[in-house]
Short mmCIF file of C-alpha atoms in Angstrom, two decimals:
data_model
loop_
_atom_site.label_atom_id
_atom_site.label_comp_id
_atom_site.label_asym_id
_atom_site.label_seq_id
_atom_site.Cartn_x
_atom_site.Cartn_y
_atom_site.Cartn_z
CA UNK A 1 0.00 0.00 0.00
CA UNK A 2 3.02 2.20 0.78
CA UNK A 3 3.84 2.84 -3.45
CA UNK A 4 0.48 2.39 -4.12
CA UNK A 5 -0.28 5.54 -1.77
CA UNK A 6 3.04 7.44 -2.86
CA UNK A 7 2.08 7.20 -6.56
CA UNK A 8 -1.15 8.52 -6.16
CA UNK A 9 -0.21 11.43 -4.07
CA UNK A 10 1.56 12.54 -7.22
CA UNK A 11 0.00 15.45 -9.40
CA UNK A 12 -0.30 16.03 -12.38
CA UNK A 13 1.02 12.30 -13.18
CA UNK A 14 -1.01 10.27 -15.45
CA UNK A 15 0.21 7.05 -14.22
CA UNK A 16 -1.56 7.93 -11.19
CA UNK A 17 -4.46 8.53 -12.74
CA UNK A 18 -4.71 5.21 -14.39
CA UNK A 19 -3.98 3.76 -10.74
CA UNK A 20 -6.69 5.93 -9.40
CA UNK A 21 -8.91 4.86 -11.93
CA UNK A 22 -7.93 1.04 -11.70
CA UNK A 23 -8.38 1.26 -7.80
CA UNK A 24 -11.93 2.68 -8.07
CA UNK A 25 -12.90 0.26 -10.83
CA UNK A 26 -11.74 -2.73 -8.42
CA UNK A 27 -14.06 -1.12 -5.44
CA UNK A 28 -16.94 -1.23 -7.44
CA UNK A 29 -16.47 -4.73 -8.69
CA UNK A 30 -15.78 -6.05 -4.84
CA UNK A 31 -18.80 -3.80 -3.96
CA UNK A 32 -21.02 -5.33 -6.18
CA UNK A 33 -19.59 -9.02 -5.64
CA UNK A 34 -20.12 -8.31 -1.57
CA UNK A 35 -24.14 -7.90 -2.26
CA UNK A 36 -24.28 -10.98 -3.78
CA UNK A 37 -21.92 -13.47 -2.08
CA UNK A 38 -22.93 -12.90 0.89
CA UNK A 39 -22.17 -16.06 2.48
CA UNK A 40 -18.72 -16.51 0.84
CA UNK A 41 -15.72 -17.09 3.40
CA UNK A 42 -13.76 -14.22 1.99
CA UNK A 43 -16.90 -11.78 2.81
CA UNK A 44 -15.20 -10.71 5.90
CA UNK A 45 -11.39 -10.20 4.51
CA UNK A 46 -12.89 -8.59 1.15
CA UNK A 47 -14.78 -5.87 3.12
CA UNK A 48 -11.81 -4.88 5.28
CA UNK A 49 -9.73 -4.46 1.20
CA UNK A 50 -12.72 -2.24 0.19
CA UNK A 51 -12.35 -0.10 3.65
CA UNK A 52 -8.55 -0.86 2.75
CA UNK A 53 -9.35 1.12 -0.88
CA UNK A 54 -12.12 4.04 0.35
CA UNK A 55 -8.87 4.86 2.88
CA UNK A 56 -6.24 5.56 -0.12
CA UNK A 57 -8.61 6.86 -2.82
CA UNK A 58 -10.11 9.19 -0.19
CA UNK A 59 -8.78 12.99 -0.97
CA UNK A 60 -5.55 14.43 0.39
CA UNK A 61 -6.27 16.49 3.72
CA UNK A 62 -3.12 18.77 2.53
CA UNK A 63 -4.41 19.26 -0.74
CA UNK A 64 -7.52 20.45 1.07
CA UNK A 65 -5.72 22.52 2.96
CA UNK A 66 -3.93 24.11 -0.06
CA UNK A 67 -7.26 24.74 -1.70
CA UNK A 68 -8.82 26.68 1.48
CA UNK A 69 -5.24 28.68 1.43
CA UNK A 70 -5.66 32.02 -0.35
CA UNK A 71 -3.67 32.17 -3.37
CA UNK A 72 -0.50 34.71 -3.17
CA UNK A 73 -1.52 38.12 -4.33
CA UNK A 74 -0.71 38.08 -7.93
CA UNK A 75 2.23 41.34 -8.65
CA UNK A 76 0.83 44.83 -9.77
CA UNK A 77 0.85 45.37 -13.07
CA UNK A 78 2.77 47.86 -15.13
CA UNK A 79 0.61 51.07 -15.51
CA UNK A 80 -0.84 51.47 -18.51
CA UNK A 81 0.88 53.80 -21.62
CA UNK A 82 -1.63 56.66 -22.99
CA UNK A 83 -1.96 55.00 -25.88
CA UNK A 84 -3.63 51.88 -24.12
CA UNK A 85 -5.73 54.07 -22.01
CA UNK A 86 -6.77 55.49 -25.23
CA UNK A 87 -7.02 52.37 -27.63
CA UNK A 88 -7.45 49.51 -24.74
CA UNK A 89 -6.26 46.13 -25.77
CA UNK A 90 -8.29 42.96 -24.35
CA UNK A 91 -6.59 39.66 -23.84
CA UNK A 92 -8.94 37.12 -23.50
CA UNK A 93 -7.08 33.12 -23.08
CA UNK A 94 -9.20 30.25 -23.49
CA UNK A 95 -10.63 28.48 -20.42
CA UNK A 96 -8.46 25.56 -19.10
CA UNK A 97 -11.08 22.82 -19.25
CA UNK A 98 -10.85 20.81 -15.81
CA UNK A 99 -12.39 17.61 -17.30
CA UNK A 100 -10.09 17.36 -20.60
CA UNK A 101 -8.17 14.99 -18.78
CA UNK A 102 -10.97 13.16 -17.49
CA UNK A 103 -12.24 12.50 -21.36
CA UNK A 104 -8.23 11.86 -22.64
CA UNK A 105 -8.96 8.96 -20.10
CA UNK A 106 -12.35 7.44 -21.40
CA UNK A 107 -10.36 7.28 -25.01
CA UNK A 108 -7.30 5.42 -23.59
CA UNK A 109 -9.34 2.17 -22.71
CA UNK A 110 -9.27 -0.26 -24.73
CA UNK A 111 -12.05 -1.95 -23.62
CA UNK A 112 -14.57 1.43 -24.21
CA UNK A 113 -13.01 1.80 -27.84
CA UNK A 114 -14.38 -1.22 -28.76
CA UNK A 115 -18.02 -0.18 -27.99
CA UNK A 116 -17.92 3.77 -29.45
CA UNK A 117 -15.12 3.09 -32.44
CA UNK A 118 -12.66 6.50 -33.10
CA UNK A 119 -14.24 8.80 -31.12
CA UNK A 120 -12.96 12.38 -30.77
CA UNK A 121 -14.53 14.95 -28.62
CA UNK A 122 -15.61 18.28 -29.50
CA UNK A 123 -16.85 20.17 -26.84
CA UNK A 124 -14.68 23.37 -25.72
CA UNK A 125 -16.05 24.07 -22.59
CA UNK A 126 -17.00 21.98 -19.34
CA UNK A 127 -20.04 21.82 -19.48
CA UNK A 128 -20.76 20.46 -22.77
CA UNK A 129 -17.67 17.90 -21.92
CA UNK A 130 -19.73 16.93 -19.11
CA UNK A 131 -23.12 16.42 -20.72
CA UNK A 132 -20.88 14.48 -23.91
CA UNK A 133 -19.39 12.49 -21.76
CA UNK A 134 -22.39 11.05 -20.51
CA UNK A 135 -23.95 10.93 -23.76
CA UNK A 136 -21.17 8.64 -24.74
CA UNK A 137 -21.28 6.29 -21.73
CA UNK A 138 -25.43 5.86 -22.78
CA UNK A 139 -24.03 3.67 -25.47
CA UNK A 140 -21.81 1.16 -23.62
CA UNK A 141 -23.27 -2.12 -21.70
CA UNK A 142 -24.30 -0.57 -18.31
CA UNK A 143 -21.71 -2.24 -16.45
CA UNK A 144 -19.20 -0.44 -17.88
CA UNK A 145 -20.85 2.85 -18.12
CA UNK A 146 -21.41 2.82 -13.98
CA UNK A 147 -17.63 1.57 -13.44
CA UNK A 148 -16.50 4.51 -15.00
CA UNK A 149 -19.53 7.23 -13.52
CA UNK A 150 -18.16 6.36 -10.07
CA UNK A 151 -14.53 7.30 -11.45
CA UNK A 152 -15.64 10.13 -13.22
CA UNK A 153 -17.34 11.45 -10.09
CA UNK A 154 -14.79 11.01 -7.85
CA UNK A 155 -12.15 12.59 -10.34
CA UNK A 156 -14.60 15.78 -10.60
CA UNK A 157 -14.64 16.10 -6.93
CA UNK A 158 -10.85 16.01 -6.50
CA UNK A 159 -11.18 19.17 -9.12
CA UNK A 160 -13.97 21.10 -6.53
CA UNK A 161 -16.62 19.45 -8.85
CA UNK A 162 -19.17 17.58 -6.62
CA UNK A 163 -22.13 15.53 -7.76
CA UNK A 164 -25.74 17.14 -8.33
CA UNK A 165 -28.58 15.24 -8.34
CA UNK A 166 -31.10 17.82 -8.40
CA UNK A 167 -29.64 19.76 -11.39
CA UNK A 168 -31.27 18.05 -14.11
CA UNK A 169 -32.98 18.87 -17.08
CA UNK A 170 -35.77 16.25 -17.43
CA UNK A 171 -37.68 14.72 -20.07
CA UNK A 172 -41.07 13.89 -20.54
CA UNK A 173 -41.00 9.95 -20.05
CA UNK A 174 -44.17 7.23 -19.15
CA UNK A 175 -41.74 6.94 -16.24
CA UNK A 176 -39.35 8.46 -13.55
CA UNK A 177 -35.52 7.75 -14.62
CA UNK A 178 -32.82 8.77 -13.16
CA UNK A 179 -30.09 9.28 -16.44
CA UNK A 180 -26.80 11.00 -14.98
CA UNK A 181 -26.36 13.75 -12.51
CA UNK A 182 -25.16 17.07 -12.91
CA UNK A 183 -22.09 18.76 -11.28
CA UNK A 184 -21.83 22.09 -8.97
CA UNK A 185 -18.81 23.93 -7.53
CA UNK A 186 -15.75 24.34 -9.72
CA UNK A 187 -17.58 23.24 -12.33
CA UNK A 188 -21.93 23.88 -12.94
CA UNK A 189 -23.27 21.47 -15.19
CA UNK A 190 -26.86 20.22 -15.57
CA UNK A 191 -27.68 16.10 -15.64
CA UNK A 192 -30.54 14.49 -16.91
CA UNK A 193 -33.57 12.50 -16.02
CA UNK A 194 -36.90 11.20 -17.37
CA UNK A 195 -40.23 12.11 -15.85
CA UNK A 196 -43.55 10.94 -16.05
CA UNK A 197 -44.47 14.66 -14.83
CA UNK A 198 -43.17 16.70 -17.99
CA UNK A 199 -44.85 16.88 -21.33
CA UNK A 200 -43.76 14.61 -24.16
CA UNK A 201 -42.78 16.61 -27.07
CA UNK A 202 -45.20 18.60 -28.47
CA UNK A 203 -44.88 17.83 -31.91
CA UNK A 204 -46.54 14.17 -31.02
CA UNK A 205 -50.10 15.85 -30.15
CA UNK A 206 -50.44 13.73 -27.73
CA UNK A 207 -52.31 14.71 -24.26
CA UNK A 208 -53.99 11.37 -22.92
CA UNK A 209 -51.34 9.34 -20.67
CA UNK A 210 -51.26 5.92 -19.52
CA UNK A 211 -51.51 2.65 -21.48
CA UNK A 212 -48.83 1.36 -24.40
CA UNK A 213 -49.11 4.19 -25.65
CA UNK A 214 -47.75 6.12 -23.63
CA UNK A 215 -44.69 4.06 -23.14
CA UNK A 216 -44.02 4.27 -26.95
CA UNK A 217 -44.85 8.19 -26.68
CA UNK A 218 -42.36 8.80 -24.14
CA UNK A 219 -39.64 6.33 -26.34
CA UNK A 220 -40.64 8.60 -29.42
CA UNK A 221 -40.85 11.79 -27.37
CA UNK A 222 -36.84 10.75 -26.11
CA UNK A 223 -35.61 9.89 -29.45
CA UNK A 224 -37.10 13.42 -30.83
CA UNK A 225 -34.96 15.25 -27.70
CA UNK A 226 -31.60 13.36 -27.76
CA UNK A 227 -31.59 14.62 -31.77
CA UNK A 228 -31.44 17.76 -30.60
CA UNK A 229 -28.29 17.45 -27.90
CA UNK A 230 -26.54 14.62 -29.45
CA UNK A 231 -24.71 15.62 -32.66
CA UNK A 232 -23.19 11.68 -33.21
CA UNK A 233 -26.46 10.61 -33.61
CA UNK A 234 -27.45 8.87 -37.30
CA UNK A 235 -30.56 7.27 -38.92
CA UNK A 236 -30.88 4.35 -41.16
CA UNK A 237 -34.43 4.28 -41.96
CA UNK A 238 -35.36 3.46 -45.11
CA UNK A 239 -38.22 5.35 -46.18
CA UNK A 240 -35.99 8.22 -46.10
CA UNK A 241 -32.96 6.45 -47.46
CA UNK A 242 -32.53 2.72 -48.22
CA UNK A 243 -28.73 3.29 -49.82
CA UNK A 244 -26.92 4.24 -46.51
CA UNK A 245 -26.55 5.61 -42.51
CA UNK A 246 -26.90 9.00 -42.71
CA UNK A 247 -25.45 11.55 -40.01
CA UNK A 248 -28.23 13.92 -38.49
CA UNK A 249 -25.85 16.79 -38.34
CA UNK A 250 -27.17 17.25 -41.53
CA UNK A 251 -30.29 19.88 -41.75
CA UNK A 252 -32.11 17.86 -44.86
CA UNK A 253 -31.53 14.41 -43.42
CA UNK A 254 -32.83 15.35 -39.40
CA UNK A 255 -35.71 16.90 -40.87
CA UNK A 256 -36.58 14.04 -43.29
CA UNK A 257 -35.91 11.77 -40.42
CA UNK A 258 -37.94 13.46 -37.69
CA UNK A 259 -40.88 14.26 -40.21
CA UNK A 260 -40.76 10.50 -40.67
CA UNK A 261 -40.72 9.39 -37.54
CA UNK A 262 -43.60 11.35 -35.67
CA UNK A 263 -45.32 10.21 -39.22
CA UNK A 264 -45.10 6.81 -38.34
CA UNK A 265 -46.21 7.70 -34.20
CA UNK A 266 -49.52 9.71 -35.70
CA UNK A 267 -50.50 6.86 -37.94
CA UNK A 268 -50.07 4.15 -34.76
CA UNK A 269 -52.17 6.37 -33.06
CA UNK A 270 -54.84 6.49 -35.64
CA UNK A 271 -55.26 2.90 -36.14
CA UNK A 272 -55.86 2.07 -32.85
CA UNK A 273 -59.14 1.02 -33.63
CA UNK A 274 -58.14 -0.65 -36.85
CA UNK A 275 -58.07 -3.86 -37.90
CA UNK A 276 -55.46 -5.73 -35.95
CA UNK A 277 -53.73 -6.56 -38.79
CA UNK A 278 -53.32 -3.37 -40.06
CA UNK A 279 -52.57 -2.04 -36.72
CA UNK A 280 -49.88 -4.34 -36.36
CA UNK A 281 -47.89 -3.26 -39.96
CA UNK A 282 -48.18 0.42 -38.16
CA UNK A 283 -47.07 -0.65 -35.31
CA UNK A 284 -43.85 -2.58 -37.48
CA UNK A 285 -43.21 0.67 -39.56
CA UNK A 286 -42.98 2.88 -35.76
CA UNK A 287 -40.82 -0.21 -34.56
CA UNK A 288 -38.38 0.10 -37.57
CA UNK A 289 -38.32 3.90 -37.29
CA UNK A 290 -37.19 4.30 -33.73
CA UNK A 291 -34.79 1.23 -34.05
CA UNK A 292 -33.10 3.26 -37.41
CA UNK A 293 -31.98 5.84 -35.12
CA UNK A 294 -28.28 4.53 -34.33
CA UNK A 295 -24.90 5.68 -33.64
CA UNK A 296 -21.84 4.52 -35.54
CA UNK A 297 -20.72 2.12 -34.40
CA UNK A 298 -23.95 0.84 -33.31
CA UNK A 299 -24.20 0.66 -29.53
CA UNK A 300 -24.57 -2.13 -27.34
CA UNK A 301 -27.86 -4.08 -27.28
CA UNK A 302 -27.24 -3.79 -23.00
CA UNK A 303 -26.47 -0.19 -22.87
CA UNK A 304 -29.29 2.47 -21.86
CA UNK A 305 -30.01 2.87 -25.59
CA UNK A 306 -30.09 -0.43 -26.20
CA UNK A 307 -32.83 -0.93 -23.47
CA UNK A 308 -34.86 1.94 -24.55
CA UNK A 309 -35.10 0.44 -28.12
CA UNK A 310 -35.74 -3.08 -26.68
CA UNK A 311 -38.32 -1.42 -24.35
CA UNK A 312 -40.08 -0.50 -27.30
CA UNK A 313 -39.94 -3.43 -29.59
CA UNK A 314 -41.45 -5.67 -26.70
CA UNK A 315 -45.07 -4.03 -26.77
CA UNK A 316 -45.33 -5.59 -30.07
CA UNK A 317 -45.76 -8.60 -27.80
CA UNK A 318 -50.01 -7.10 -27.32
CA UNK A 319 -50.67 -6.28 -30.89
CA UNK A 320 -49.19 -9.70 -31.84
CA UNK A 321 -51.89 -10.95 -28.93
CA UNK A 322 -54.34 -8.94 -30.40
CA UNK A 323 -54.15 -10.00 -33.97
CA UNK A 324 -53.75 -13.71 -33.20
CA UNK A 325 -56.90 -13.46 -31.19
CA UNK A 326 -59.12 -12.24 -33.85
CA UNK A 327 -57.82 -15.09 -36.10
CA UNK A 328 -54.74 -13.92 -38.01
CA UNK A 329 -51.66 -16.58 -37.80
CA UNK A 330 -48.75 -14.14 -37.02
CA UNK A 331 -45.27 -14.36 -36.27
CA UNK A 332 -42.55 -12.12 -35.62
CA UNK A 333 -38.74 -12.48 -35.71
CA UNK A 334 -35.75 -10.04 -34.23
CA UNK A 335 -33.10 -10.68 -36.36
CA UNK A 336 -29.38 -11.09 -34.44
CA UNK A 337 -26.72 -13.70 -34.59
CA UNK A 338 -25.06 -14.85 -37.80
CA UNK A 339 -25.58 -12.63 -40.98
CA UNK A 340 -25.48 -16.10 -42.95
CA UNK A 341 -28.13 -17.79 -40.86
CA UNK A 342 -30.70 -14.82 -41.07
CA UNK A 343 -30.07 -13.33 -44.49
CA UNK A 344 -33.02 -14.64 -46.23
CA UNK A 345 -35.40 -13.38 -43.93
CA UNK A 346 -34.09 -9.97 -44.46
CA UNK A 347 -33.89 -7.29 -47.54
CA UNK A 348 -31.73 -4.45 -48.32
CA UNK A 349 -29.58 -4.56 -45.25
CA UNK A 350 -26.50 -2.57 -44.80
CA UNK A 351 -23.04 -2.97 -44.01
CA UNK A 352 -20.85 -1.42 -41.53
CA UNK A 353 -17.29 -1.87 -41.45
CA UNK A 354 -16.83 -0.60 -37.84
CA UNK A 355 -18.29 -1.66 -34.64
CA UNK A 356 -19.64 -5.24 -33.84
CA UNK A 357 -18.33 -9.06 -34.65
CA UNK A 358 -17.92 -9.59 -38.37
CA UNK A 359 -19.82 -12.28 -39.99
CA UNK A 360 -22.39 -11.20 -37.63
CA UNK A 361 -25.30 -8.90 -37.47
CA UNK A 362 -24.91 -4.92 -35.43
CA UNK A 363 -28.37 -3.87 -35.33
CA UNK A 364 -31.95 -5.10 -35.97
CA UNK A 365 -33.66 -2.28 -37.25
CA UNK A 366 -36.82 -4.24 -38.18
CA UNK A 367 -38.09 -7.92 -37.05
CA UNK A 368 -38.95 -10.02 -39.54
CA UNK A 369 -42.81 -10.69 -39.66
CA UNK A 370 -45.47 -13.13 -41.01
CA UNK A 371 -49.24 -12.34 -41.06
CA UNK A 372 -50.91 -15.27 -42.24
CA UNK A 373 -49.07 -15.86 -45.91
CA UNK A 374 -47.66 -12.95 -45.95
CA UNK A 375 -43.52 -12.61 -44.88
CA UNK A 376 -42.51 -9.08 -44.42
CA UNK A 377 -38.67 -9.45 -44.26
CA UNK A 378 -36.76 -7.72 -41.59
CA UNK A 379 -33.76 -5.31 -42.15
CA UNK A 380 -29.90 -5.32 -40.50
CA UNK A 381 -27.34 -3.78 -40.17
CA UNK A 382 -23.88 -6.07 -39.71
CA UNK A 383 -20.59 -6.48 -40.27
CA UNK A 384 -19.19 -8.82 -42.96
CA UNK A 385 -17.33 -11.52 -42.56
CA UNK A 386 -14.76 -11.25 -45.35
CA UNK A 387 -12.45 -8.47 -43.30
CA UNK A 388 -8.96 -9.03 -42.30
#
């Protein structure tokens, strides 16, 4: 514990921040392991190594004290010339950002690259580092993504920056979520959460709650907001374009995509009543559209996004019900695993040559269906299996 302790007391050292970061990401896993093996021999000797860890990681009480010391009075300047008083010249330096080194860290692991590809940030400020930060861990499995929160958090509060729940911007949801908090001190920055007590977006019309409805409103309503404050966002829907996965930053192609989409939410809504067969093919057409909204490389099928787009595609389960109780024979399929085992129950899929196995499919962006004799293929996106 001795080097361990003398490495991190180090500043501005970025081997100890990889041990800092190493340390916390070995507390959480023993946390987590303690809640479940609870009767385990080790339980004892493994909670004394976390105490052990929350000992070193916890902040320097002389770097506290160096922070409360009032800094030396800076020297007086030169007095000014009359030609400055006269024809002032401003200086203005760009704003240190405290969390650059924070994000330099998320891109030097190995294991995150695999799930979000080349990424590059471009935020020059804090608080829009902050708020892309967390955009980015929305993407990776959840695991991951929390292992690295609790490092990011306790990095930010060695910098002043200190966790705040409470400053949030929220979105209208069918539910109350909880998405990532913001910061206050050194550095203000606003989180975000989902509530079932804001309006969804407006341009859905919609003013009843409760129901499956709802839950896809609030899906469509968060899709329709994250365009807005995520610029790495892309579509792949192909009523709007079958040849290719187009970027969002572009004017033409968010508003073809967004016209599309709350297209596809009006017309579930007005076949409620329908025909459950025809209900169900609108209900197929919304499932596709929110599915075609993907990053590149596509994100993990256990990360938050991942979970919001399976969140939707399981009330398809009802109108299936539905529709095989008034007699139709219907079957749906989600299309994953091997691109050479599910081929011929798609049409014009597209591939990716970054993110995800190859030979193997990155994204179902439709199921395949069958309503009675009639196959509606599904759609992919994958990876193929001919790369070196």
């Amino acid at each position: 514990m001795q080097h361990l302790s003398k490495l991190l007391e180090i500043e501005d050292s970025q081997l100890a921040w990889v041990l800092r970061l190493g340390l916390y990401g070995l507390r959480t896993q023993l946390q987590q392991a303690l809640k479940q093996a609870t009767t385990d021999p080790g339980n004892s000797t493994c909670q004394e190594l976390v105490r052990e860890l929350d000992q070193l990681l916890q902040p320097q009480i002389s770097k506290k004290v160096e922070e409360l010391t009032p800094p030396t009075p800076p020297t007086p300047p030169t007095p000014p010339t009359w030609e400055e008083v006269f024809e002032p010249i401003h200086l203005e330096l760009p704003e240190e950002q405290k969390l650059k080194h924070i994000a330099d860290a998320l891109l030097a692991d190995q294991e995150l690259l695999q799930h979000i590809g080349a990424y590059k940030f471009h935020s020059n400020n804090d608080v829009d580092l902050w708020n892309e930060i967390q955009c980015l861990l929305l993407r990776v499995p959840e695991k991951l993504a929390h292992t690295w929160r609790e490092c990011i958090l306790a990095e930010a509060s060695q910098l002043g920056a200190l966790e705040d729940k409470l400053a949030v911007q929220q979105f209208g949801f069918s539910r109350n979520e909880h998405i990532y908090s913001g910061l206050q001190g050194s550095v203000y920055a606003t989180g975000l959460c989902l509530s079932d007590q804001v309006d969804f977006d407006s341009r859905l019309q919609v003013e009843t709650r409760g129901g499956e409805l709802h839950v896809l409103a609030g899906i469509v309503s968060v899709c329709l907001k994250f365009i807005d404050i995520d610029t790495y966002l892309h579509h792949a829907y192909k009523s709007v374009d079958r040849f290719g996965v187009r970027s969002l930053n572009s004017e033409s192609e968010k508003s073809k995509y967004i016209t599309a989409l709350i297209d596809r939410f009006q017309r579930v809504l007005n076949t409620t009543d329908a025909d459950p067969a025809i209900a169900l093919r609108t209900r197929l057409d919304l499932d596709e559209a929110i599915h075609s909204l993907v990053y590149l490389p596509p994100c993990d099928r256990f990360s938050w996004w991942g979970k919001l787009q399976q969140e939707a595609r399981r009330t398809l389960d009802s109108i299936v019900a539905k529709a095989r109780d008034a007699g139709y024979q219907v079957q749906i399929r989600p299309l994953w695993g091997t691109y050479a085992d599910i081929y011929t129950w798609s049409k014009d899929d597209l591939q990716l040559n970054i993110g995800g196995v190859p030979g193997e499919v990155s994204a179902c962006l439709r199921v395949c269906a069958k309503i009675n004799d009639e196959v509606i293929p599904g759609r992919v996106l994958f990876r193929s299996s001919l790369e070196v």
